[in-house]
C-alpha positions in Angstrom: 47.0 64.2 -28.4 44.3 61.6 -27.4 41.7 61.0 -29.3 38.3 61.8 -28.0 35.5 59.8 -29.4 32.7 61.0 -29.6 28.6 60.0 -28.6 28.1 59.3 -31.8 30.7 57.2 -31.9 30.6 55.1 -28.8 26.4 54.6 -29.6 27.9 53.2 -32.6 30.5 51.2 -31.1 28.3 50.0 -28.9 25.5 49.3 -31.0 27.9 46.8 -33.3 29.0 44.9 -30.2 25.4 44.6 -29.1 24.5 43.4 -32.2 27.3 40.8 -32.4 26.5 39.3 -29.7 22.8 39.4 -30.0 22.7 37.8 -33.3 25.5 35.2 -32.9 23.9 31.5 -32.9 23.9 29.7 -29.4 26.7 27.0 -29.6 25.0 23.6 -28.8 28.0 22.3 -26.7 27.8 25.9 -24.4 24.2 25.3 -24.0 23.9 23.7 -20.6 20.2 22.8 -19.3 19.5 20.7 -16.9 15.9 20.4 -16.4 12.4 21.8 -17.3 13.4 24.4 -14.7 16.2 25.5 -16.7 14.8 24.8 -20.1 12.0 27.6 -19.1 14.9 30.4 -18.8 16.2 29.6 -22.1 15.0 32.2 -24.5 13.1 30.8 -27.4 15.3 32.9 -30.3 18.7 31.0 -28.9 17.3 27.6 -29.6 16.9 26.0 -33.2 16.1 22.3 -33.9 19.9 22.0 -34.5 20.3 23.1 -31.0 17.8 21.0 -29.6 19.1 18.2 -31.6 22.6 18.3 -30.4 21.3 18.8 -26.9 19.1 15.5 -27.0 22.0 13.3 -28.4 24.3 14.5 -25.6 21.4 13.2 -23.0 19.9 10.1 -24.9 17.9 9.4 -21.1 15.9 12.6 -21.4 12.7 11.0 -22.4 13.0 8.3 -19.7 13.4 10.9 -17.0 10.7 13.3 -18.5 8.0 11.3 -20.3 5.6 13.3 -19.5 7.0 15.4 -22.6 6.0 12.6 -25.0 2.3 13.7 -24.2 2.4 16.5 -26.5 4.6 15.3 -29.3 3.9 14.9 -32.0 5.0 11.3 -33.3 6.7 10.8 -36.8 5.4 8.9 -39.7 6.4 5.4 -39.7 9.1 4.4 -41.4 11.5 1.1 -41.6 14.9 1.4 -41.8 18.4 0.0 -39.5 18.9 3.5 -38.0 15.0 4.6 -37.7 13.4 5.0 -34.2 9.9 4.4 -34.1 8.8 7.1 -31.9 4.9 5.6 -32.2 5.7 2.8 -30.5 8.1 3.8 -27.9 5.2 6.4 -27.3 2.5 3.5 -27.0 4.5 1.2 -25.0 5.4 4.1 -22.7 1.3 4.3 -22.9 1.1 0.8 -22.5 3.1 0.9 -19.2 1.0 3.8 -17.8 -2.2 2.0 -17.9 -0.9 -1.1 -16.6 0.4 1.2 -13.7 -3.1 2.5 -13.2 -4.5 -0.7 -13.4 -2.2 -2.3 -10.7 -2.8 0.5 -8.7 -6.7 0.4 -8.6 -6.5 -3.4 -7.6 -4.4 -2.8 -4.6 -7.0 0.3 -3.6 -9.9 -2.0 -4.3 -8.8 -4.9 -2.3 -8.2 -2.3 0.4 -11.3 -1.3 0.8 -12.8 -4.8 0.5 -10.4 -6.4 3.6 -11.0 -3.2 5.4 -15.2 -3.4 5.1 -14.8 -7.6 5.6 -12.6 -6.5 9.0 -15.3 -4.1 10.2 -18.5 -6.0 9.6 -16.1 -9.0 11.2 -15.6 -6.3 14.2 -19.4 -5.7 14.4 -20.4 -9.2 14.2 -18.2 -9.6 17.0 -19.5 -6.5 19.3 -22.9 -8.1 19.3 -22.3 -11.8 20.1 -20.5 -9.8 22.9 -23.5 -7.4 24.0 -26.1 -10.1 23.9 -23.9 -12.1 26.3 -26.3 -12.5 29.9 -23.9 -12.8 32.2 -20.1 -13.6 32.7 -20.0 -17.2 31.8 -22.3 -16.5 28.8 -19.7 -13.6 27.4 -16.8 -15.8 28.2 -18.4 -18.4 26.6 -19.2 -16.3 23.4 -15.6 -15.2 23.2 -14.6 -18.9 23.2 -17.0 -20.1 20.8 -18.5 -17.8 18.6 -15.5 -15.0 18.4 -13.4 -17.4 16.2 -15.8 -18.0 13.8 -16.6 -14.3 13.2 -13.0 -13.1 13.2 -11.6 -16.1 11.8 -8.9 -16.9 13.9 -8.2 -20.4 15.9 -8.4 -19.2 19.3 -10.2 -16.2 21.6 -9.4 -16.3 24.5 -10.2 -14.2 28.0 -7.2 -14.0 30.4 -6.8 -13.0 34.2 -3.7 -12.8 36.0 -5.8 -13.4 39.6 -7.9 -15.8 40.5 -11.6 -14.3 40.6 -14.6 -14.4 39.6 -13.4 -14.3 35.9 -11.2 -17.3 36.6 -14.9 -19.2 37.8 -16.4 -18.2 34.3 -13.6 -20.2 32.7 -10.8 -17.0 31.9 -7.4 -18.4 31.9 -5.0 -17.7 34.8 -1.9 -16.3 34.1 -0.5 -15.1 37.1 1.0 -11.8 38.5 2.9 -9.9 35.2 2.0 -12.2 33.1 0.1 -9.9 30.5 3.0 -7.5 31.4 5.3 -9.7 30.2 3.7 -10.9 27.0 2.9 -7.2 25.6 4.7 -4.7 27.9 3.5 -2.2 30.9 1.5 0.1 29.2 0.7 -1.0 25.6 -3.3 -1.7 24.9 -2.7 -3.5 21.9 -0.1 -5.4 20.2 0.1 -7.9 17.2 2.6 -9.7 16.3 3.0 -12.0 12.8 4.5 -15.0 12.1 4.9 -16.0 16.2 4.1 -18.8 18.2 1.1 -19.4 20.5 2.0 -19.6 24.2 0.5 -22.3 25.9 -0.2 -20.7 29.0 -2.5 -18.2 27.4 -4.4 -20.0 24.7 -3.5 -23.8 26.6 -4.1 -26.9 23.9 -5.3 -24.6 21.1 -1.4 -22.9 20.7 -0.3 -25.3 18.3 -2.6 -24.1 15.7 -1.4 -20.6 16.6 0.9 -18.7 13.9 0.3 -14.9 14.5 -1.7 -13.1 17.6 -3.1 -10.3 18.8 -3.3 -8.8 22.4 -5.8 -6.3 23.9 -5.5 -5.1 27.5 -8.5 -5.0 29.0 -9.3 -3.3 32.2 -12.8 -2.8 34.1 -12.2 -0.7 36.7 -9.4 1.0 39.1 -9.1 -2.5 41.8 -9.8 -4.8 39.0 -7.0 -7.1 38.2 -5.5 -6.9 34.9 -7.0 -8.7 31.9 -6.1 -9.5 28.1 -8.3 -10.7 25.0 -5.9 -12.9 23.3 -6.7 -13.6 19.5 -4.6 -16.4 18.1 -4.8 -16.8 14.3 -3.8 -19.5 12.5 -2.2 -17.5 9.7 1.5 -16.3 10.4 0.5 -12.8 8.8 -3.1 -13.4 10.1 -1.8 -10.3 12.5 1.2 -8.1 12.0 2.6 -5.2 13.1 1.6 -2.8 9.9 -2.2 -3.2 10.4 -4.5 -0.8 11.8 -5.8 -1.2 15.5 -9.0 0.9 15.4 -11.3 -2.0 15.0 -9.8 -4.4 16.8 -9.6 -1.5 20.1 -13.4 -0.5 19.2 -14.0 -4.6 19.9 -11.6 -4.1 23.8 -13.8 -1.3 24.5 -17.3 -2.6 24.0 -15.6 -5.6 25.9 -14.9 -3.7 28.6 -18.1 -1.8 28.8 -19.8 -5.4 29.1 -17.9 -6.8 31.8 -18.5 -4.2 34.2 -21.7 -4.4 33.3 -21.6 -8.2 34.0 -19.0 -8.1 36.9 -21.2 -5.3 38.9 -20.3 -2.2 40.6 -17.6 -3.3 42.7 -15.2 -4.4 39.8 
């Protein structure tokens, strides 16, 4: 005949297993965390300093990939000995390193901001040597002359790829494509470090030339194309990783004067 057990019984049975299982210490070596994430599923009864022991010998890198837990250790006494780790100083070099961090980073923010407010009062300087200009040989002078000074560069230089009245002002000829050819069809602006100055664009100043900078410039729909050619004497005086919104504000105000200068029919 089977045996029936009964409620009783099986609430009993049960009871004992639960508690067997409940009660039974965590084996270190089933313990498997991988991360804060996981760590923060682990209930706190299962873990004991053994435990955690264990754990940290098996991954003797924790602290290097978390030591942001080092914040709210509390270190150990100091003591001297072949097999002691002084966790103060690992703690205050780990400190050490943090500051120095902080440190290297402010520098590089502060010296951002200081090029980038010397590059924009250089850009302003620039806009009003071009405003007060007169007329078109006084603004191709100014961007011959004074321009260089201001932005610091060897050679500024206005060129035309038809002869005009620009060309009688003193703007360098180029001829038909030549701005097409030196910065593309469309592009407004392109810098280029560590290049060469081409002779036909900046003439017996392109020796000094190490970097440069293009702007299109254009003054109306039956004008004839025209660049602002920078040349610095720097070969990362220009590159390809700095911002263009000061150097286009400089083109536009450009522009803007030499329709003003060139008239209504440019």
């Amino acid at each position: 005949m089977a045996t029936i057990q009964t409620s009783v019984d099986r609430c009993r049975t049960e009871g004992v297993s639960r508690g067997l299982g409940g009660n039974r210490p965590v084996d270190p070596g089933q313990l498997i965390v991988s991360g804060p994430e996981d760590a923060a599923k682990v209930p706190p009864e299962s873990l004991s300093a053994e435990t955690v022991s264990a754990w940290l010998r098996r991954h003797p890198d924790f602290l290097h990939e978390y030591p942001e837990v080092l914040t709210f250790l509390t270190p150990p006494e100091f003591k001297r000995g072949e097999r002691i780790v002084d966790m103060q100083r690992f703690m205050l070099d780990r400190m050490k390193d943090d500051v120095s961090d902080l440190r290297r980073r402010e520098k590089q923010l502060m010296s951002a901001v200081e090029g980038n407010a010397a590059g924009q009062s250089k850009v302003h300087q620039s806009v009003l040597a071009v405003v007060g200009a007169s007329d078109i040989h006084a603004l191709n002078s100014a961007i011959r002359t004074i321009l260089p000074g201001i932005l610091d560069v060897e050679a500024a230089v206005l060129c035309i790829e038809e002869p005009g009245a620009l060309a009688l002002a003193g703007a360098n000829i180029i001829g038909t494509g030549g701005i097409a050819n030196l910065m593309g069809p469309k592009r407004r602006v392109l810098l280029q470090g560590n290049t060469p100055g081409e002779a036909i664009v900046f003439g017996g100043e392109a020796e000094r030339v190490k970097s440069v900078a293009y702007l299109r410039l254009r003054t109306g729909k039956n004008s004839p194309a025209m660049l602002l050619a920078l040349g610095s004497g720097r070969d990362d005086g220009f590159d390809r990783q700095q911002g263009t919104e000061l150097i286009t504000f400089l083109a536009d105000v450009l522009e803007e004067r030499m329709k003003q200068c060139l008239g209504p029919k440019s």
